[in-house]
PDB file of C-alpha atoms (C1' of nucleotides) in Angstrom:
ATOM      1  CA  MET U  25     -39.697 -58.823 -30.247  1.00 95.00           C
ATOM      2  CA  LYS U  26     -38.643 -55.277 -30.842  1.00 97.00           C
ATOM      3  CA  LEU U  27     -39.651 -54.046 -34.376  1.00 98.00           C
ATOM      4  CA  PRO U  28     -36.482 -53.826 -36.530  1.00 98.00           C
ATOM      5  CA  LYS U  29     -35.540 -50.795 -38.549  1.00 98.00           C
ATOM      6  CA  SER U  30     -36.629 -52.660 -41.732  1.00 98.00           C
ATOM      7  CA  PHE U  31     -40.248 -52.472 -40.493  1.00 98.00           C
ATOM      8  CA  TYR U  32     -40.147 -48.686 -40.708  1.00 98.00           C
ATOM      9  CA  THR U  33     -38.132 -48.106 -43.885  1.00 98.00           C
ATOM     10  CA  ARG U  34     -40.746 -49.686 -46.160  1.00 98.00           C
ATOM     11  CA  PRO U  35     -42.246 -47.312 -48.795  1.00 97.00           C
ATOM     12  CA  ASP U  36     -45.992 -47.678 -48.186  1.00 98.00           C
ATOM     13  CA  VAL U  37     -46.872 -45.536 -45.162  1.00 98.00           C
ATOM     14  CA  VAL U  38     -50.559 -46.452 -45.380  1.00 98.00           C
ATOM     15  CA  GLN U  39     -49.658 -50.129 -45.099  1.00 98.00           C
ATOM     16  CA  VAL U  40     -47.291 -49.477 -42.195  1.00 98.00           C
ATOM     17  CA  ALA U  41     -49.997 -47.483 -40.399  1.00 98.00           C
ATOM     18  CA  GLN U  42     -52.346 -50.449 -40.601  1.00 98.00           C
ATOM     19  CA  GLU U  43     -49.684 -52.940 -39.556  1.00 98.00           C
ATOM     20  CA  LEU U  44     -48.916 -50.862 -36.479  1.00 98.00           C
ATOM     21  CA  LEU U  45     -52.300 -51.788 -35.061  1.00 98.00           C
ATOM     22  CA  GLY U  46     -51.806 -54.601 -32.544  1.00 98.00           C
ATOM     23  CA  LYS U  47     -48.134 -53.720 -32.055  1.00 98.00           C
ATOM     24  CA  TYR U  48     -46.950 -52.443 -28.629  1.00 98.00           C
ATOM     25  CA  LEU U  49     -45.560 -48.972 -27.892  1.00 98.00           C
ATOM     26  CA  PHE U  50     -43.348 -48.558 -24.820  1.00 98.00           C
ATOM     27  CA  THR U  51     -41.424 -45.765 -23.183  1.00 98.00           C
ATOM     28  CA  ASN U  52     -38.782 -46.000 -20.450  1.00 98.00           C
ATOM     29  CA  ILE U  53     -38.612 -42.563 -18.870  1.00 96.00           C
ATOM     30  CA  ASN U  54     -36.106 -42.334 -16.043  1.00 94.00           C
ATOM     31  CA  GLY U  55     -36.351 -46.056 -15.483  1.00 96.00           C
ATOM     32  CA  ILE U  56     -40.173 -46.145 -15.445  1.00 97.00           C
ATOM     33  CA  LEU U  57     -41.711 -48.493 -18.060  1.00 98.00           C
ATOM     34  CA  THR U  58     -45.097 -47.608 -19.530  1.00 98.00           C
ATOM     35  CA  GLY U  59     -46.847 -48.788 -22.695  1.00 97.00           C
ATOM     36  CA  GLY U  60     -49.587 -50.737 -24.338  1.00 98.00           C
ATOM     37  CA  MET U  61     -51.072 -51.986 -27.600  1.00 98.00           C
ATOM     38  CA  ILE U  62     -51.633 -49.564 -30.452  1.00 98.00           C
ATOM     39  CA  VAL U  63     -55.339 -49.404 -31.337  1.00 97.00           C
ATOM     40  CA  GLU U  64     -55.511 -46.284 -33.548  1.00 97.00           C
ATOM     41  CA  THR U  65     -53.188 -44.693 -36.127  1.00 97.00           C
ATOM     42  CA  GLU U  66     -53.191 -42.175 -38.995  1.00 97.00           C
ATOM     43  CA  ALA U  67     -50.969 -42.133 -42.074  1.00 97.00           C
ATOM     44  CA  TYR U  68     -49.409 -38.906 -43.344  1.00 97.00           C
ATOM     45  CA  SER U  69     -47.868 -39.181 -46.786  1.00 97.00           C
ATOM     46  CA  GLY U  70     -45.075 -36.653 -47.243  1.00 93.00           C
ATOM     47  CA  GLU U  71     -44.883 -33.886 -49.754  1.00 93.00           C
ATOM     48  CA  ASN U  72     -48.023 -34.808 -51.733  1.00 94.00           C
ATOM     49  CA  ASP U  73     -50.365 -34.943 -48.713  1.00 96.00           C
ATOM     50  CA  GLN U  74     -51.929 -31.616 -47.931  1.00 95.00           C
ATOM     51  CA  ALA U  75     -52.507 -32.676 -44.317  1.00 96.00           C
ATOM     52  CA  CYS U  76     -48.828 -33.492 -43.764  1.00 97.00           C
ATOM     53  CA  HIS U  77     -46.484 -30.992 -42.081  1.00 97.00           C
ATOM     54  CA  ALA U  78     -43.991 -31.716 -44.912  1.00 96.00           C
ATOM     55  CA  HIS U  79     -46.486 -30.896 -47.656  1.00 95.00           C
ATOM     56  CA  LEU U  80     -44.724 -29.350 -50.690  1.00 94.00           C
ATOM     57  CA  ASN U  81     -41.416 -30.407 -49.160  1.00 94.00           C
ATOM     58  CA  ARG U  82     -41.716 -27.863 -46.378  1.00 94.00           C
ATOM     59  CA  ARG U  83     -38.415 -28.096 -44.489  1.00 94.00           C
ATOM     60  CA  THR U  84     -38.070 -26.323 -41.174  1.00 95.00           C
ATOM     61  CA  GLN U  85     -36.400 -27.036 -37.874  1.00 94.00           C
ATOM     62  CA  ARG U  86     -39.622 -28.737 -36.825  1.00 96.00           C
ATOM     63  CA  THR U  87     -40.156 -30.934 -39.888  1.00 97.00           C
ATOM     64  CA  GLU U  88     -36.489 -31.744 -40.525  1.00 97.00           C
ATOM     65  CA  ILE U  89     -36.674 -35.147 -38.818  1.00 97.00           C
ATOM     66  CA  MET U  90     -39.478 -36.198 -41.177  1.00 98.00           C
ATOM     67  CA  TYR U  91     -36.918 -36.469 -43.950  1.00 98.00           C
ATOM     68  CA  HIS U  92     -34.792 -38.864 -41.918  1.00 97.00           C
ATOM     69  CA  GLU U  93     -34.794 -42.560 -42.778  1.00 97.00           C
ATOM     70  CA  GLY U  94     -37.683 -44.488 -41.185  1.00 98.00           C
ATOM     71  CA  GLY U  95     -37.454 -45.672 -37.580  1.00 98.00           C
ATOM     72  CA  VAL U  96     -37.208 -42.439 -35.590  1.00 98.00           C
ATOM     73  CA  ALA U  97     -39.735 -40.419 -33.571  1.00 98.00           C
ATOM     74  CA  TYR U  98     -41.280 -37.095 -34.646  1.00 98.00           C
ATOM     75  CA  VAL U  99     -42.677 -35.250 -31.649  1.00 98.00           C
ATOM     76  CA  TYR U 100     -44.230 -31.800 -31.887  1.00 97.00           C
ATOM     77  CA  LEU U 101     -46.361 -29.480 -29.882  1.00 96.00           C
ATOM     78  CA  VAL U 102     -49.903 -28.670 -30.948  1.00 96.00           C
ATOM     79  CA  TYR U 103     -52.237 -26.021 -29.587  1.00 95.00           C
ATOM     80  CA  GLY U 104     -49.443 -24.987 -27.248  1.00 94.00           C
ATOM     81  CA  ILE U 105     -50.352 -27.853 -24.958  1.00 95.00           C
ATOM     82  CA  TYR U 106     -49.995 -31.398 -26.278  1.00 97.00           C
ATOM     83  CA  HIS U 107     -47.050 -33.300 -27.643  1.00 97.00           C
ATOM     84  CA  LEU U 108     -48.096 -35.609 -30.470  1.00 98.00           C
ATOM     85  CA  PHE U 109     -46.107 -38.766 -31.173  1.00 98.00           C
ATOM     86  CA  ASN U 110     -45.356 -39.785 -34.790  1.00 98.00           C
ATOM     87  CA  ILE U 111     -43.342 -42.598 -36.288  1.00 98.00           C
ATOM     88  CA  ILE U 112     -41.212 -41.671 -39.305  1.00 98.00           C
ATOM     89  CA  THR U 113     -41.278 -44.223 -42.129  1.00 98.00           C
ATOM     90  CA  ASN U 114     -39.834 -44.805 -45.615  1.00 98.00           C
ATOM     91  CA  ARG U 115     -36.355 -43.952 -46.873  1.00 97.00           C
ATOM     92  CA  GLN U 116     -34.290 -40.814 -46.262  1.00 96.00           C
ATOM     93  CA  ASP U 117     -35.670 -37.651 -47.950  1.00 96.00           C
ATOM     94  CA  SER U 118     -39.228 -39.086 -47.973  1.00 96.00           C
ATOM     95  CA  ALA U 119     -41.261 -37.375 -45.254  1.00 97.00           C
ATOM     96  CA  ASP U 120     -43.883 -40.028 -44.493  1.00 98.00           C
ATOM     97  CA  ALA U 121     -45.131 -40.454 -40.878  1.00 98.00           C
ATOM     98  CA  VAL U 122     -47.691 -42.300 -38.788  1.00 98.00           C
ATOM     99  CA  LEU U 123     -49.459 -40.521 -35.957  1.00 98.00           C
ATOM    100  CA  VAL U 124     -50.223 -42.891 -33.084  1.00 98.00           C
ATOM    101  CA  ARG U 125     -53.569 -41.759 -31.667  1.00 97.00           C
ATOM    102  CA  ALA U 126     -54.373 -44.300 -28.964  1.00 97.00           C
ATOM    103  CA  ILE U 127     -53.109 -47.360 -27.071  1.00 97.00           C
ATOM    104  CA  GLU U 128     -54.742 -49.956 -24.848  1.00 97.00           C
ATOM    105  CA  PRO U 129     -52.784 -49.620 -21.557  1.00 97.00           C
ATOM    106  CA  GLN U 130     -50.682 -52.626 -20.583  1.00 97.00           C
ATOM    107  CA  GLU U 131     -47.472 -51.744 -18.641  1.00 97.00           C
ATOM    108  CA  GLY U 132     -47.053 -49.124 -15.914  1.00 97.00           C
ATOM    109  CA  ILE U 133     -50.759 -48.313 -15.568  1.00 96.00           C
ATOM    110  CA  GLU U 134     -50.197 -46.868 -12.062  1.00 96.00           C
ATOM    111  CA  GLU U 135     -47.583 -44.438 -13.413  1.00 96.00           C
ATOM    112  CA  MET U 136     -49.811 -43.452 -16.327  1.00 97.00           C
ATOM    113  CA  LEU U 137     -52.643 -42.711 -13.878  1.00 95.00           C
ATOM    114  CA  LEU U 138     -50.249 -40.458 -11.920  1.00 95.00           C
ATOM    115  CA  ARG U 139     -49.154 -38.571 -15.000  1.00 96.00           C
ATOM    116  CA  ARG U 140     -52.767 -38.089 -16.083  1.00 95.00           C
ATOM    117  CA  ASN U 141     -53.915 -37.234 -12.542  1.00 93.00           C
ATOM    118  CA  MET U 142     -56.588 -39.977 -12.704  1.00 93.00           C
ATOM    119  CA  ALA U 143     -57.670 -42.383 -10.009  1.00 91.00           C
ATOM    120  CA  ILE U 144     -58.861 -45.367 -12.010  1.00 90.00           C
ATOM    121  CA  PRO U 145     -58.230 -46.488 -15.585  1.00 91.00           C
ATOM    122  CA  LYS U 146     -60.865 -45.213 -17.993  1.00 89.00           C
ATOM    123  CA  PRO U 147     -60.648 -45.267 -21.775  1.00 87.00           C
ATOM    124  CA  ASN U 148     -59.621 -41.620 -21.900  1.00 91.00           C
ATOM    125  CA  LEU U 149     -56.450 -42.469 -19.998  1.00 95.00           C
ATOM    126  CA  THR U 150     -54.709 -43.038 -23.367  1.00 96.00           C
ATOM    127  CA  ALA U 151     -57.439 -42.431 -26.026  1.00 95.00           C
ATOM    128  CA  GLY U 152     -56.318 -39.477 -28.122  1.00 96.00           C
ATOM    129  CA  PRO U 153     -52.820 -38.423 -29.226  1.00 97.00           C
ATOM    130  CA  GLY U 154     -52.425 -35.636 -26.679  1.00 97.00           C
ATOM    131  CA  VAL U 155     -53.380 -37.581 -23.578  1.00 97.00           C
ATOM    132  CA  MET U 156     -51.598 -40.681 -24.750  1.00 97.00           C
ATOM    133  CA  SER U 157     -48.349 -38.750 -24.801  1.00 97.00           C
ATOM    134  CA  VAL U 158     -49.058 -37.441 -21.279  1.00 97.00           C
ATOM    135  CA  ALA U 159     -49.588 -40.974 -20.030  1.00 97.00           C
ATOM    136  CA  LEU U 160     -46.416 -42.258 -21.700  1.00 98.00           C
ATOM    137  CA  GLY U 161     -44.281 -39.302 -20.610  1.00 97.00           C
ATOM    138  CA  ILE U 162     -43.609 -38.302 -24.223  1.00 97.00           C
ATOM    139  CA  ASN U 163     -42.318 -34.801 -24.863  1.00 96.00           C
ATOM    140  CA  LYS U 164     -39.937 -33.040 -27.223  1.00 96.00           C
ATOM    141  CA  LYS U 165     -36.941 -34.668 -25.626  1.00 96.00           C
ATOM    142  CA  LEU U 166     -37.941 -37.692 -27.710  1.00 97.00           C
ATOM    143  CA  TYR U 167     -37.779 -35.653 -30.965  1.00 98.00           C
ATOM    144  CA  GLY U 168     -35.625 -37.785 -33.313  1.00 97.00           C
ATOM    145  CA  ALA U 169     -35.291 -40.689 -30.876  1.00 98.00           C
ATOM    146  CA  ASP U 170     -34.237 -43.967 -32.468  1.00 98.00           C
ATOM    147  CA  LEU U 171     -37.206 -46.366 -32.243  1.00 98.00           C
ATOM    148  CA  THR U 172     -34.867 -49.342 -31.980  1.00 98.00           C
ATOM    149  CA  GLY U 173     -33.331 -47.813 -28.857  1.00 97.00           C
ATOM    150  CA  ASP U 174     -34.143 -48.129 -25.132  1.00 97.00           C
ATOM    151  CA  THR U 175     -36.162 -44.938 -24.426  1.00 97.00           C
ATOM    152  CA  VAL U 176     -39.084 -45.331 -26.829  1.00 98.00           C
ATOM    153  CA  TRP U 177     -39.605 -48.408 -28.981  1.00 98.00           C
ATOM    154  CA  LEU U 178     -42.213 -50.770 -30.455  1.00 98.00           C
ATOM    155  CA  GLU U 179     -42.648 -54.470 -30.080  1.00 98.00           C
ATOM    156  CA  ASP U 180     -44.479 -57.274 -31.891  1.00 98.00           C
ATOM    157  CA  ARG U 181     -45.977 -59.491 -29.235  1.00 97.00           C
ATOM    158  CA  GLY U 182     -47.676 -61.809 -31.705  1.00 96.00           C
ATOM    159  CA  THR U 183     -51.155 -60.302 -31.439  1.00 95.00           C
ATOM    160  CA  PRO U 184     -52.901 -61.345 -34.669  1.00 93.00           C
ATOM    161  CA  ILE U 185     -54.908 -58.581 -36.396  1.00 96.00           C
ATOM    162  CA  ALA U 186     -57.109 -59.643 -39.336  1.00 96.00           C
ATOM    163  CA  SER U 187     -57.913 -57.025 -41.959  1.00 95.00           C
ATOM    164  CA  ALA U 188     -61.565 -57.605 -41.011  1.00 96.00           C
ATOM    165  CA  ASP U 189     -60.775 -56.212 -37.554  1.00 96.00           C
ATOM    166  CA  ILE U 190     -59.530 -52.916 -38.954  1.00 97.00           C
ATOM    167  CA  ALA U 191     -61.877 -49.957 -39.501  1.00 95.00           C
ATOM    168  CA  THR U 192     -60.933 -46.993 -41.625  1.00 95.00           C
ATOM    169  CA  GLY U 193     -62.098 -43.405 -41.941  1.00 94.00           C
ATOM    170  CA  PRO U 194     -60.952 -39.861 -42.603  1.00 94.00           C
ATOM    171  CA  ARG U 195     -58.237 -38.390 -40.385  1.00 95.00           C
ATOM    172  CA  ILE U 196     -59.241 -36.151 -37.517  1.00 94.00           C
ATOM    173  CA  GLY U 197     -58.719 -32.405 -37.292  1.00 93.00           C
ATOM    174  CA  ILE U 198     -57.341 -31.712 -40.788  1.00 94.00           C
ATOM    175  CA  ASP U 199     -60.265 -29.917 -42.448  1.00 90.00           C
ATOM    176  CA  TYR U 200     -57.792 -27.477 -43.910  1.00 91.00           C
ATOM    177  CA  ALA U 201     -56.320 -30.236 -46.164  1.00 93.00           C
ATOM    178  CA  GLY U 202     -58.733 -29.887 -49.050  1.00 91.00           C
ATOM    179  CA  GLU U 203     -59.634 -33.063 -50.886  1.00 92.00           C
ATOM    180  CA  ASP U 204     -56.969 -34.946 -48.913  1.00 95.00           C
ATOM    181  CA  ALA U 205     -59.087 -34.428 -45.796  1.00 93.00           C
ATOM    182  CA  GLN U 206     -61.348 -37.203 -47.161  1.00 92.00           C
ATOM    183  CA  LEU U 207     -58.613 -39.836 -47.593  1.00 95.00           C
ATOM    184  CA  PRO U 208     -59.467 -42.895 -45.404  1.00 96.00           C
ATOM    185  CA  TRP U 209     -56.094 -42.936 -43.728  1.00 97.00           C
ATOM    186  CA  ARG U 210     -57.217 -43.272 -40.104  1.00 96.00           C
ATOM    187  CA  PHE U 211     -57.158 -46.841 -38.892  1.00 96.00           C
ATOM    188  CA  TRP U 212     -58.496 -48.349 -35.693  1.00 96.00           C
ATOM    189  CA  LEU U 213     -59.430 -51.724 -34.196  1.00 96.00           C
ATOM    190  CA  LYS U 214     -63.160 -52.302 -34.604  1.00 94.00           C
ATOM    191  CA  GLY U 215     -65.016 -52.314 -31.336  1.00 91.00           C
ATOM    192  CA  ASN U 216     -61.940 -51.581 -29.199  1.00 94.00           C
ATOM    193  CA  LYS U 217     -62.954 -49.329 -26.329  1.00 92.00           C
ATOM    194  CA  TRP U 218     -59.552 -47.664 -26.102  1.00 95.00           C
ATOM    195  CA  VAL U 219     -59.967 -45.925 -29.507  1.00 95.00           C
ATOM    196  CA  SER U 220     -60.390 -42.168 -29.278  1.00 92.00           C
ATOM    197  CA  ARG U 221     -63.632 -41.833 -31.311  1.00 81.00           C
ATOM    198  CA  LYS U 222     -66.233 -44.225 -32.612  1.00 63.00           C
ATOM    199  CA  ARG U 223     -66.242 -42.628 -36.066  1.00 62.00           C
TER     200      ARG U 223
ATOM    201  C1'  DT J  14     -75.596 -35.707 -24.541  1.00 86.55           C
ATOM    202  C1'  DG J  15     -73.646 -32.231 -27.197  1.00 86.55           C
ATOM    203  C1'  DG J  16     -71.859 -27.976 -28.547  1.00 86.55           C
ATOM    204  C1'  DC J  17     -68.845 -24.182 -27.269  1.00 86.55           C
ATOM    205  C1'  DT J  18     -64.680 -22.367 -25.361  1.00 86.55           C
ATOM    206  C1'  DG J  19     -60.397 -21.434 -22.887  1.00 86.55           C
ATOM    207  C1'  DA J  20     -55.751 -22.825 -22.211  1.00 86.55           C
ATOM    208  C1'  DT J  21     -51.351 -22.046 -24.585  1.00 86.55           C
ATOM    209  C1'  DG J  22     -46.516 -22.449 -27.793  1.00 86.55           C
ATOM    210  C1'  DC J  23     -44.955 -21.932 -31.992  1.00 86.55           C
ATOM    211  C1'  DG J  24     -44.571 -22.282 -37.137  1.00 86.55           C
ATOM    212  C1'  DA J  25     -45.748 -19.712 -41.202  1.00 86.55           C
TER     213       DA J  25
ATOM    214  C1'  DC X  15     -53.199 -16.090 -37.048  1.00 86.55           C
ATOM    215  C1'  DG X  16     -54.608 -20.729 -36.642  1.00 86.55           C
ATOM    216  C1'  DC X  17     -53.292 -25.281 -35.496  1.00 86.55           C
ATOM    217  C1'  DA X  18     -52.851 -33.560 -36.457  1.00 86.55           C
ATOM    218  C1'  DT X  19     -56.275 -31.325 -28.623  1.00 86.55           C
ATOM    219  C1'  DC X  20     -58.804 -31.861 -24.456  1.00 86.55           C
ATOM    220  C1'  DA X  21     -61.795 -30.990 -20.468  1.00 86.55           C
ATOM    221  C1'  DG X  22     -64.984 -28.306 -18.304  1.00 86.55           C
ATOM    222  C1'  DC X  23     -68.945 -25.783 -18.688  1.00 86.55           C
ATOM    223  C1'  DC X  24     -73.672 -25.003 -19.675  1.00 86.55           C
ATOM    224  C1'  DA X  25     -78.144 -25.773 -21.929  1.00 86.55           C
ATOM    225  C1'  DA X  26     -81.550 -29.054 -22.676  1.00 86.55           C
TER     226       DA X  26
END
DNA sequence: TGGCTGATGCGA
DNA sequence: CGCATCAGCCAA
């Protein structure tokens, strides 16, 4: 079942980030279906989060979509190379987002291997936000895409995730965020080999 | 096995 | 100028 808009418009981005574990992320790029189960996420909490692009209500052409009502995609380029895929949550004018960092491949594995220039599936096929986007064909064309649409969307396939299966830790690559760098807002499935880092 | 570094676009 | 990254290199 495709996740409805009401899943994304809820106010607690940390809770949504945890609940996204075990959900499925799919893209249909030029008729080619790829996707898999989300195994790693990070929560970014709007204007009050020093790690968030919308910290202090920063509003630019890039961050504008973060202020949209939940249920759309925020895609941006980092290090001049990788497109990172984020899910916008909460109500309009709140700039909360969840970064999806890794999936366990499920659909279209052959196509993902082609896009990644790999011969056989290994965990680094989709472990890490940059390479995951390569595998799924995600780029800035998906900036602002409706997550209840037919190009990029999420599904609940009934995979049960107990809170005991979820590990937490500080978010990766945000040392500049002061005390917020220590917030335990990275979530991953314990023991899952498709997660980007053990700790 | 682990640390360093180059590649590279763009927001501030 | 430095970044919500990754892979390839080299030393051990």
